Tab-separated table of C-alpha atoms in Angstrom:
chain	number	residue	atom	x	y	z
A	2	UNK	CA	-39.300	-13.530	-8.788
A	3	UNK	CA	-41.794	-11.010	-8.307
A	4	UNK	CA	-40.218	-7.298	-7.283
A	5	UNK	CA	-40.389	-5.806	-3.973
A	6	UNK	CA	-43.285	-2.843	-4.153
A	7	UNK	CA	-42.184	0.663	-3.818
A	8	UNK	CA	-42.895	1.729	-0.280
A	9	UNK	CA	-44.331	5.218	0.379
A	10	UNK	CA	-45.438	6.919	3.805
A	11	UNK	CA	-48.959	9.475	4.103
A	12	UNK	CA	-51.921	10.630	2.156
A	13	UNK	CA	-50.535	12.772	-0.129
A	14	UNK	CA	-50.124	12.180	-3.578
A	15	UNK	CA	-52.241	9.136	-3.427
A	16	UNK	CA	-53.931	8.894	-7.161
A	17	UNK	CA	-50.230	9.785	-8.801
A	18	UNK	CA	-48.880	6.536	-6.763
A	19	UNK	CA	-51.803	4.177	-7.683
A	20	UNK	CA	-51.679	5.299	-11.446
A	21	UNK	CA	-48.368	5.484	-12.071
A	22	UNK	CA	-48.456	1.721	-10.297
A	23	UNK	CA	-51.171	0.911	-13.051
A	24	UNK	CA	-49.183	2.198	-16.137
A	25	UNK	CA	-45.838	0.868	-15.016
A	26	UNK	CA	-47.364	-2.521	-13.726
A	27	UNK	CA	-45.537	-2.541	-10.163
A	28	UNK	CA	-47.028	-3.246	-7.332
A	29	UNK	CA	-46.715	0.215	-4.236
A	30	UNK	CA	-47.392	-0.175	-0.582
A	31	UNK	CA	-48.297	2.893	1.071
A	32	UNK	CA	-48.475	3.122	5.185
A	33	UNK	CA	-49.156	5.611	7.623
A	34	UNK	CA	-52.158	7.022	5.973
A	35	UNK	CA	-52.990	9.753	8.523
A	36	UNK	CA	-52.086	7.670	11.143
A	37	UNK	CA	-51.610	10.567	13.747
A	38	UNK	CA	-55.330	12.001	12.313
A	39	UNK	CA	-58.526	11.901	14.907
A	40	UNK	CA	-59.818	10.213	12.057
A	41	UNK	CA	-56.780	7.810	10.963
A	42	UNK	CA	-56.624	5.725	7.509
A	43	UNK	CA	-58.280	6.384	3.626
A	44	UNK	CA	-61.179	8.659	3.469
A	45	UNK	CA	-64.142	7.745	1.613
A	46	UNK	CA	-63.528	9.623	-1.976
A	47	UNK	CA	-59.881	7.740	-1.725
A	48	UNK	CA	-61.675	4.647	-1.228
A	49	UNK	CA	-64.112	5.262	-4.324
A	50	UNK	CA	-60.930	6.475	-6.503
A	51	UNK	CA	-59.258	2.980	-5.442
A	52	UNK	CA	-63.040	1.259	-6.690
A	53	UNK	CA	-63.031	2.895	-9.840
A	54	UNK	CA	-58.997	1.669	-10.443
A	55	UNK	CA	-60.190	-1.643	-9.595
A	56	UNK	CA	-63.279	-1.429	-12.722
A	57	UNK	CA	-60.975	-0.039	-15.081
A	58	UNK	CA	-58.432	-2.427	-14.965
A	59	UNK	CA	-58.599	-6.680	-14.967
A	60	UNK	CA	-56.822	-8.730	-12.246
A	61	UNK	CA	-56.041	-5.513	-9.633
A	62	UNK	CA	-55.699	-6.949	-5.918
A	63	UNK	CA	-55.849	-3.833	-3.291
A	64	UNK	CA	-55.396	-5.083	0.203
A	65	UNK	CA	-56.384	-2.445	2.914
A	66	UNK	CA	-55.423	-3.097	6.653
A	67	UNK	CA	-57.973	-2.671	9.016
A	68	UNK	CA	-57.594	0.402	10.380
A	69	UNK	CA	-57.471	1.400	6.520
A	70	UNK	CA	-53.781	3.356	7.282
A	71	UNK	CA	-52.475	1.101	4.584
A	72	UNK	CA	-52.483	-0.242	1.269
A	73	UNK	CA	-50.977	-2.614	-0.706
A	74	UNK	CA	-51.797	-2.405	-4.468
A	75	UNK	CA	-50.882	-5.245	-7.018
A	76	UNK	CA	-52.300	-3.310	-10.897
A	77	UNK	CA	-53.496	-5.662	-12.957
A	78	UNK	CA	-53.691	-4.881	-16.585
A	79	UNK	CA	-55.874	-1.495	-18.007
A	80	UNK	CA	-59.030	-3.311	-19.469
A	81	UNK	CA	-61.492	-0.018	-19.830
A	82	UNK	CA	-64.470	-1.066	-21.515
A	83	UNK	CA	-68.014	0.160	-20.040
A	84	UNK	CA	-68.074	1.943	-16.778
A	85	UNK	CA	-70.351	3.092	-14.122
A	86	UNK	CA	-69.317	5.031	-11.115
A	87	UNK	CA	-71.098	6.790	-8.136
A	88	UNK	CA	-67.886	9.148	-7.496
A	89	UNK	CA	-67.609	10.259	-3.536
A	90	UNK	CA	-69.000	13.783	-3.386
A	91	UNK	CA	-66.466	14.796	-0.764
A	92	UNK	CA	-64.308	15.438	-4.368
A	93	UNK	CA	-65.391	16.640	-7.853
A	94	UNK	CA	-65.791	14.392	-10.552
A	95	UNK	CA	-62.634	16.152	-12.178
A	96	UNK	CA	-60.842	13.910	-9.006
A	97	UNK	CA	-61.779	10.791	-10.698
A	98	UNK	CA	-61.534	11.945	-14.454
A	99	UNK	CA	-58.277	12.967	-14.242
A	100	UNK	CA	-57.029	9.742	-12.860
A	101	UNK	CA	-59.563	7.891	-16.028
A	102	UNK	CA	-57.513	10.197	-18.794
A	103	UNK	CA	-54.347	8.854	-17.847
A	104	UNK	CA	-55.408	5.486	-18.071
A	105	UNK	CA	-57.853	5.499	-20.917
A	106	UNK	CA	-55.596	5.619	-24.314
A	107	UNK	CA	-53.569	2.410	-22.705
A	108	UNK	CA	-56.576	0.305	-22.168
A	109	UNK	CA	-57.646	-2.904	-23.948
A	110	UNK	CA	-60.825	-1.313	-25.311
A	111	UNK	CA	-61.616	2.262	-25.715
A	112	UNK	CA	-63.653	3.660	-22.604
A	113	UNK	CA	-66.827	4.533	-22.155
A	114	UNK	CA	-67.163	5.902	-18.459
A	115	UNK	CA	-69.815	7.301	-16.936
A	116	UNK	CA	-69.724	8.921	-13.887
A	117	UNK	CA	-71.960	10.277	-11.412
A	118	UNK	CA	-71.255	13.090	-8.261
A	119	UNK	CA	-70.402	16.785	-8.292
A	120	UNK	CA	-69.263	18.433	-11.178
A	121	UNK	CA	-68.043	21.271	-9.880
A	122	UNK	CA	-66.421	22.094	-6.767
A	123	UNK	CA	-63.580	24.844	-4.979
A	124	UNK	CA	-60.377	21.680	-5.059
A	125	UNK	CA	-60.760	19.737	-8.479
A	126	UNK	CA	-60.972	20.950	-12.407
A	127	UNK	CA	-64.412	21.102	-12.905
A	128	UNK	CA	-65.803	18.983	-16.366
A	129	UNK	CA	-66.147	22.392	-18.011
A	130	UNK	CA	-62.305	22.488	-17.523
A	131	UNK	CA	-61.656	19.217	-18.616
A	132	UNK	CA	-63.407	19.240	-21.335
A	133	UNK	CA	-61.701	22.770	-22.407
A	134	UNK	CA	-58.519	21.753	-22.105
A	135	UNK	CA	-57.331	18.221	-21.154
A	136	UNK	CA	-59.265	17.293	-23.825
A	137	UNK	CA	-57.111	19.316	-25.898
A	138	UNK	CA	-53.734	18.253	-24.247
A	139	UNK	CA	-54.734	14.859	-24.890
A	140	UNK	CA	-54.978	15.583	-28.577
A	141	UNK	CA	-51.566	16.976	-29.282
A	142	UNK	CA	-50.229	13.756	-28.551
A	143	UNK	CA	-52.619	12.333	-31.033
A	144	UNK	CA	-55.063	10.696	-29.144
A	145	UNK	CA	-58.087	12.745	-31.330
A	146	UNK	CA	-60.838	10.521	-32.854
A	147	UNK	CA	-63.420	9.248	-30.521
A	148	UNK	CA	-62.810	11.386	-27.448
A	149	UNK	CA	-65.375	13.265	-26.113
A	150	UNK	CA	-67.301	14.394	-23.143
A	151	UNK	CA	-70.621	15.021	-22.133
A	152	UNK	CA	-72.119	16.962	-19.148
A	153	UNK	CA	-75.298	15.099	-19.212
A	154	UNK	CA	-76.469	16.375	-15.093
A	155	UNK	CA	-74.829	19.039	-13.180
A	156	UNK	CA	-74.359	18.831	-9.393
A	157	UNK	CA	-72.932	21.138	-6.705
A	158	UNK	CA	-71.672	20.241	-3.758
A	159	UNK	CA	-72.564	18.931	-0.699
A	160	UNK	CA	-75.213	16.324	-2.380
A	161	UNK	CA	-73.712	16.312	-5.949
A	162	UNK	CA	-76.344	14.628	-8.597
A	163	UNK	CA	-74.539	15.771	-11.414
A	164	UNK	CA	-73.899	13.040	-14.467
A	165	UNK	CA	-70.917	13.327	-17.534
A	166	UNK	CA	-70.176	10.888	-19.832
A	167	UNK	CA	-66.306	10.203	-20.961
A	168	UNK	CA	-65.178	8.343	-23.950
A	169	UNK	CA	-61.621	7.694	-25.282
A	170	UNK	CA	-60.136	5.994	-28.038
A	171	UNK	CA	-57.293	3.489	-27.119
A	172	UNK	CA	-53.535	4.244	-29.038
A	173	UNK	CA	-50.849	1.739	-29.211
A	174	UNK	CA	-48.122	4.542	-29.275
A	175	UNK	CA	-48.141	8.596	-28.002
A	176	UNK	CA	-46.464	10.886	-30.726
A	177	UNK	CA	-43.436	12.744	-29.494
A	178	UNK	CA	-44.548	16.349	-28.225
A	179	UNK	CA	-42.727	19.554	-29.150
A	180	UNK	CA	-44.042	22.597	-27.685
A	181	UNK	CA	-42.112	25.994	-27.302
A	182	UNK	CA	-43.929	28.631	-28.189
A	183	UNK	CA	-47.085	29.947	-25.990
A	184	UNK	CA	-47.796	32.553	-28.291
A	185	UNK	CA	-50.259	35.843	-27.696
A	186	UNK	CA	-53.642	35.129	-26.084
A	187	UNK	CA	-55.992	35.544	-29.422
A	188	UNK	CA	-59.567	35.000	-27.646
A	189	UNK	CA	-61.104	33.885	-24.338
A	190	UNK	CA	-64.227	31.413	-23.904
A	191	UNK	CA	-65.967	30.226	-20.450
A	192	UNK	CA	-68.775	28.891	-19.333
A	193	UNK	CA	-70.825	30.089	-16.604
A	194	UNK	CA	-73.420	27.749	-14.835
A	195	UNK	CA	-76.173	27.809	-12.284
A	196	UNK	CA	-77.584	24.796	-10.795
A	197	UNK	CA	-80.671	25.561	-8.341
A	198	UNK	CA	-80.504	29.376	-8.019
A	199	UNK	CA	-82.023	32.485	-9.608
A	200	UNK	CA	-80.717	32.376	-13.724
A	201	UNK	CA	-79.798	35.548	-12.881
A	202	UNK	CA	-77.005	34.806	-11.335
A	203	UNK	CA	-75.182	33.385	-14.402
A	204	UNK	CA	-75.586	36.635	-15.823
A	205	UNK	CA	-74.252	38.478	-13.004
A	206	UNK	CA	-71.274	36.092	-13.137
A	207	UNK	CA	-70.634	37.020	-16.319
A	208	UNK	CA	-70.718	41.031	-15.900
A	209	UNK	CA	-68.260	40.563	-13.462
A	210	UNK	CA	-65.696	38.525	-15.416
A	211	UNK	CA	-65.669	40.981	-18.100
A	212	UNK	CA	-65.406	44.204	-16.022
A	213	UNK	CA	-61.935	42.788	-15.521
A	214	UNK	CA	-61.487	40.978	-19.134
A	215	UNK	CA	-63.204	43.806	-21.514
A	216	UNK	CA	-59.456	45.941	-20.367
A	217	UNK	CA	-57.151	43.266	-22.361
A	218	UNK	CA	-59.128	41.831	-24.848
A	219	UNK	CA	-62.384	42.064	-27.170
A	220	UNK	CA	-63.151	38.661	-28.141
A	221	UNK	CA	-64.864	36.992	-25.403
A	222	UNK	CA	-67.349	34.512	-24.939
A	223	UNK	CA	-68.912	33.594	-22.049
A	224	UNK	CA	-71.902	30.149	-22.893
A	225	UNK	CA	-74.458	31.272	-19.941
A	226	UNK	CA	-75.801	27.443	-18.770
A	227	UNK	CA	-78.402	27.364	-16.457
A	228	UNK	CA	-79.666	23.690	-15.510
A	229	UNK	CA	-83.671	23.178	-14.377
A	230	UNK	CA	-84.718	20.498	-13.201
A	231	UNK	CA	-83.445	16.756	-12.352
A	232	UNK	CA	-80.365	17.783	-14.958
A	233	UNK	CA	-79.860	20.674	-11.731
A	234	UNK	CA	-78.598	17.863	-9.222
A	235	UNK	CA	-79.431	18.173	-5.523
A	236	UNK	CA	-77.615	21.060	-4.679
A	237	UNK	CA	-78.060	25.051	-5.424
A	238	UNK	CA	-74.867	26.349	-6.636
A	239	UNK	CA	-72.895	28.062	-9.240
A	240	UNK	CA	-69.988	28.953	-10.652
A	241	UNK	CA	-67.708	30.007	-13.770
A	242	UNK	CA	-64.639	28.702	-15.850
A	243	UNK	CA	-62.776	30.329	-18.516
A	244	UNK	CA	-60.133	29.503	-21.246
A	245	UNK	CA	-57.830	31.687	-22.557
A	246	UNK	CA	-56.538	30.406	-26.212
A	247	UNK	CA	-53.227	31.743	-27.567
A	248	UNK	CA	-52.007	32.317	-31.319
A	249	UNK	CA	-49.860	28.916	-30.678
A	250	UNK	CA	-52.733	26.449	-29.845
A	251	UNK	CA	-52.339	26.646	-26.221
A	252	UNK	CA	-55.226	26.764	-23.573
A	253	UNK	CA	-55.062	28.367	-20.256
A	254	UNK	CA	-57.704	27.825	-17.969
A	255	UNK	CA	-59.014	29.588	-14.460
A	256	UNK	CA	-62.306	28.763	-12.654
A	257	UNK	CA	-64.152	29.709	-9.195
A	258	UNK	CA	-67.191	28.238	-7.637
A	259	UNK	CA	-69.465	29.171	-5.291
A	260	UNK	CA	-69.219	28.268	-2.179
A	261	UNK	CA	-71.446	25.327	-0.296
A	262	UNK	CA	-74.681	25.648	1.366
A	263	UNK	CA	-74.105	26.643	5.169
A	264	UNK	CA	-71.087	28.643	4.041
A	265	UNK	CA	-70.891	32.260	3.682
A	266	UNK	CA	-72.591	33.577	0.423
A	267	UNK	CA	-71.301	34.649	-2.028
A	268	UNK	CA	-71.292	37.533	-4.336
A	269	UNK	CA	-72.100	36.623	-7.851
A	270	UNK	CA	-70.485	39.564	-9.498
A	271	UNK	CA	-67.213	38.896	-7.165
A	272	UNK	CA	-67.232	35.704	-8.416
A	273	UNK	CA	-66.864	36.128	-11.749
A	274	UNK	CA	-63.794	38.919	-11.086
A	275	UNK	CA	-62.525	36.103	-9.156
A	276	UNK	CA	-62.259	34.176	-11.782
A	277	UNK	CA	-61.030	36.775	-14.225
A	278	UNK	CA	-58.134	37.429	-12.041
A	279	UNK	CA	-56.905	33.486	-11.311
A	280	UNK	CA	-57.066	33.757	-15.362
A	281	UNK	CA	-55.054	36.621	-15.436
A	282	UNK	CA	-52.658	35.127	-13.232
A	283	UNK	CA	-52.291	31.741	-15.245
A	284	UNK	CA	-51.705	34.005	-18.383
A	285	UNK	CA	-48.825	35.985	-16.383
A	286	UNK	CA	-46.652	32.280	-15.291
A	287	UNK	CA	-47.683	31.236	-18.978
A	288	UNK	CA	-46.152	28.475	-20.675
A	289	UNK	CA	-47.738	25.790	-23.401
A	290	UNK	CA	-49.583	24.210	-20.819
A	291	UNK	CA	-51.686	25.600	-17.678
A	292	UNK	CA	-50.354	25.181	-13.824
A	293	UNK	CA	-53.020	22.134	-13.548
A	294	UNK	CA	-51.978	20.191	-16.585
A	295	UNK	CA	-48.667	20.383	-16.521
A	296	UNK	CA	-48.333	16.510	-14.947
A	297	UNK	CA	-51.062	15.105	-17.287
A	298	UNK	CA	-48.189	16.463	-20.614
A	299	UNK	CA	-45.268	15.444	-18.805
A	300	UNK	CA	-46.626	12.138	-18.464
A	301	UNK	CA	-47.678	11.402	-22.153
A	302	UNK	CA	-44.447	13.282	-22.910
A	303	UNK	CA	-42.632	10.368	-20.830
A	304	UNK	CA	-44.668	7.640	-22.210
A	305	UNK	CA	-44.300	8.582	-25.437
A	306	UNK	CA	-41.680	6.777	-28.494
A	307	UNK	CA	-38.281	6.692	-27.897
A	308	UNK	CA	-37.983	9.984	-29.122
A	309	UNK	CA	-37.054	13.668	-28.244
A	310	UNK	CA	-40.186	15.214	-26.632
A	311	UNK	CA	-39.865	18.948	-25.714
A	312	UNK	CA	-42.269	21.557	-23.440
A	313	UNK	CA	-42.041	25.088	-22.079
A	314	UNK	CA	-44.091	25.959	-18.869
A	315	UNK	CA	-44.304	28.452	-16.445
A	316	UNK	CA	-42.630	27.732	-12.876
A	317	UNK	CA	-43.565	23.887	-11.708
A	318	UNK	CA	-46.323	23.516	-9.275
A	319	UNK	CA	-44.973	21.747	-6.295
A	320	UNK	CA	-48.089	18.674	-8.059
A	321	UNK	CA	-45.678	18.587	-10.483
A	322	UNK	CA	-42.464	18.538	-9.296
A	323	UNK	CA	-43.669	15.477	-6.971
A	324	UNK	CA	-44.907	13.820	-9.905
A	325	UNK	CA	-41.513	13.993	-11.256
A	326	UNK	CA	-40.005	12.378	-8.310
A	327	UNK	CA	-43.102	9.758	-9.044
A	328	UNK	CA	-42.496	9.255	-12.443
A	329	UNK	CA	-38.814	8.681	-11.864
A	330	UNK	CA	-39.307	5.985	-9.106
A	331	UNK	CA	-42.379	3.584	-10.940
A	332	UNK	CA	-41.100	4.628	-15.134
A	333	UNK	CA	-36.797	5.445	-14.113
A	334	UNK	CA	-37.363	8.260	-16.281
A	335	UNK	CA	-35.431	11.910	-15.257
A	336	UNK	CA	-36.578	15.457	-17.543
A	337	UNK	CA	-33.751	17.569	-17.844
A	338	UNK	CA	-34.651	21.250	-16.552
A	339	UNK	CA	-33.799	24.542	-18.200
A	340	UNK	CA	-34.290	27.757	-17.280
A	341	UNK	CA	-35.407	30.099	-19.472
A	342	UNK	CA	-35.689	34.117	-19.675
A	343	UNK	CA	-38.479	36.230	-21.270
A	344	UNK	CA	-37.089	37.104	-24.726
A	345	UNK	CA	-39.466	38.816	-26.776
A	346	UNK	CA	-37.349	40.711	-28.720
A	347	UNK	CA	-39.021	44.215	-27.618
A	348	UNK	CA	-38.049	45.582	-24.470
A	349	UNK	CA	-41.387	46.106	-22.933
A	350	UNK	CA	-42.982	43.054	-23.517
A	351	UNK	CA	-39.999	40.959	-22.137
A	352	UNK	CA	-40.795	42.481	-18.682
A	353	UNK	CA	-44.084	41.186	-18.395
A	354	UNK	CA	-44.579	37.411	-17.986
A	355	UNK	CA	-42.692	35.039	-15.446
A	356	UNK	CA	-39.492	32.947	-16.342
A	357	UNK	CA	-40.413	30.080	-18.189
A	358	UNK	CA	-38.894	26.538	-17.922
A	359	UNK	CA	-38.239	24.458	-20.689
A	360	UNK	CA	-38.353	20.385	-19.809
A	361	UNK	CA	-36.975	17.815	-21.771
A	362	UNK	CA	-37.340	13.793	-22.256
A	363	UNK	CA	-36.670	10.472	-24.377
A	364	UNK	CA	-39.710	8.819	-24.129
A	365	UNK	CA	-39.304	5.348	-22.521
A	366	UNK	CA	-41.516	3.971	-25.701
A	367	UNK	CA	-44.584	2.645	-23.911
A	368	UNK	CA	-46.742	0.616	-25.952
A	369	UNK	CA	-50.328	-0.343	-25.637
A	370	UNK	CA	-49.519	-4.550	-26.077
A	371	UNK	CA	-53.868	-4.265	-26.110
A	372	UNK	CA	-54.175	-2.543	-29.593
A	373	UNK	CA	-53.350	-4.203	-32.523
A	374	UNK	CA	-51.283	-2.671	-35.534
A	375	UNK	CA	-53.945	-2.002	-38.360
């Protein structure tokens, strides 16, 4: 007898529904999609993220009502493979990756995705992000050999024409995770990008990130990339993202982009202190992971063997704590939540930082049935 889906109400939350569906392999009914809206039911990029679920995986049946206010999705089984896939350019490419990066190691084949849109915009992680640091998240749980990705095309919003390339290996298990110590922030990279605009402004970005930067630390590095040409996309924008790397192995990230055309201007220079300060704020809640990837560990930390895993963050974004709720309904798996205080042994330094939190799980032992034991 086939179970009942899990029913959920609104918009919100929609990719953590349909890929927790995916992994756990039951079916979710969601209604009331902005029903109250002017403009009721899915938008278009929800729509594309819902195509893309249905190339990655073999056997999927969506159903959509007509006034597209609800959805009924029945996973089929991750198949990954080749894909190709315009993404909306309402959202970032970073939309529709990270939904791919929770998939990919639990496929049949290893991935090869490429995907097509804006690569940088003011919601989503930009690639430069992702490839940073969720690349690197995905590696501590051993998924190493084989992943990559490649900005081939950037593209700023509104028109997008920007053009990465994603591969991932496939893993039958996830080792257990034990992270507890953020350590000291050692060195800070970032890349800032112009797509369509004077190359001067790259520069400019820069200068500004390291009036604010050059007061903490000396080893930065910021890669300067400015795109000509058909690898520029349709759009003139720019932007910067930077990575803060700690003594323990442990990437914090903070970005800003411009904003569209039509919009008010901005101010290079600003920009770049922008960013500077969003990094300096990530550093301050600290943790092993950053704010924005603290659901992609906790999931691999809950998939993982049926063993201990262990993670300190900063204070849960409210992403997170709903993902909890999520991952509780679809995988009936519950993190137990500590508190922790600053102790740093001296005095001064246990003042600065937020409280930490310390979450712990038993993995529920997924396994990839797809890979074979070698």
């Amino acid at each position: 007898m086939a179970t009942k889906p899990l029913t959920y109400e609104g918009s919100n939350y929609f990719r953590q529904r349909l890929i927790l569906a995916t992994l756990s392999g039951r079916s979710v009914k969601i209604n009331r999609i902005r029903s109250k809206d002017h403009d009721p039911g899915l938008r278009e990029f929800e729509a594309s993220f819902i195509r893309l679920l249905d190339k990655v995986t073999n056997g999927s049946r969506i159903e959509v009502n007509e006034a597209g206010t609800g959805v009924l999705y029945q996973p089929g089984l991750p198949l990954g493979g080749n894909i190709d896939h315009d993404c909306n350019v309402q959202r970032g490419i970073g939309y529709y990756l990270e939904g791919l990066i929770c998939l990919a190691p639990f496929c049949k084949k290893p991935i090869k995705a490429i995907l097509r849109g804006v690569t940088s915009n003011q919601i989503d992680p930009s690639v430069d992000v992702i490839k940073a640091v969720s690349i690197q998240v995905l590696k501590k749980f051993g998924i190493d050999e084989g992943l990559e990705l490649t900005v081939t095309k950037r593209g700023s919003p509104p028109l997008g024409g920007g053009e990465v390339i994603f591969k991932c290996p496939i893993r039958r298990n996830l080792r257990p995770l034990q992270l507890l110590k953020a350590g000291k922030v050692k060195r800070i990279r970032g890349v800032a990008f112009s797509t369509r605009v004077s190359p001067a402004f790259v520069n400019r970005m820069v200068e500004g990130a390291r009036s604010v930067l050059n007061n903490f630390l000396t080893d930065i590095y910021i890669h300067t990339d400015h795109m000509k040409g058909p690898k520029s996309g349709k759009s003139p924008g720019f932007g910067v993202s930077l990575v803060a790397e700690t003594t323990e192995g442990t990437f914090l990230s903070a970005e800003a982009m411009s904003n569209p055309v039509g919009k008010e201007i901005t101010v290079p220079k600003d920009l770049g202190k922008r960013a500077a300060k969003l990094l300096m704020e990530e550093i301050y809640r600290g943790g092993c992971v950053d704010s924005r990837h603290q659901g992609l560990a906790l999931l691999f930390m809950a998939l993982g063997q049926n063993d201990v895993s262990k993670l300190q963050t900063g204070p849960l974004s409210p992403y997170t704590i709903q993902f909890l709720r999520h991952m509780k309904d679809f995988l009936q798996i519950m993190f137990k939540i500590e508190a922790q205080q600053e102790q740093d042994g001296d005095s001064e330094d246990s003042r600065t930082g937020h409280d930490k939190i310390l979450l712990t799980c038993v993995g529920v032992g997924f396994s990839n049935l797809s890979k074979t034991i070698t």
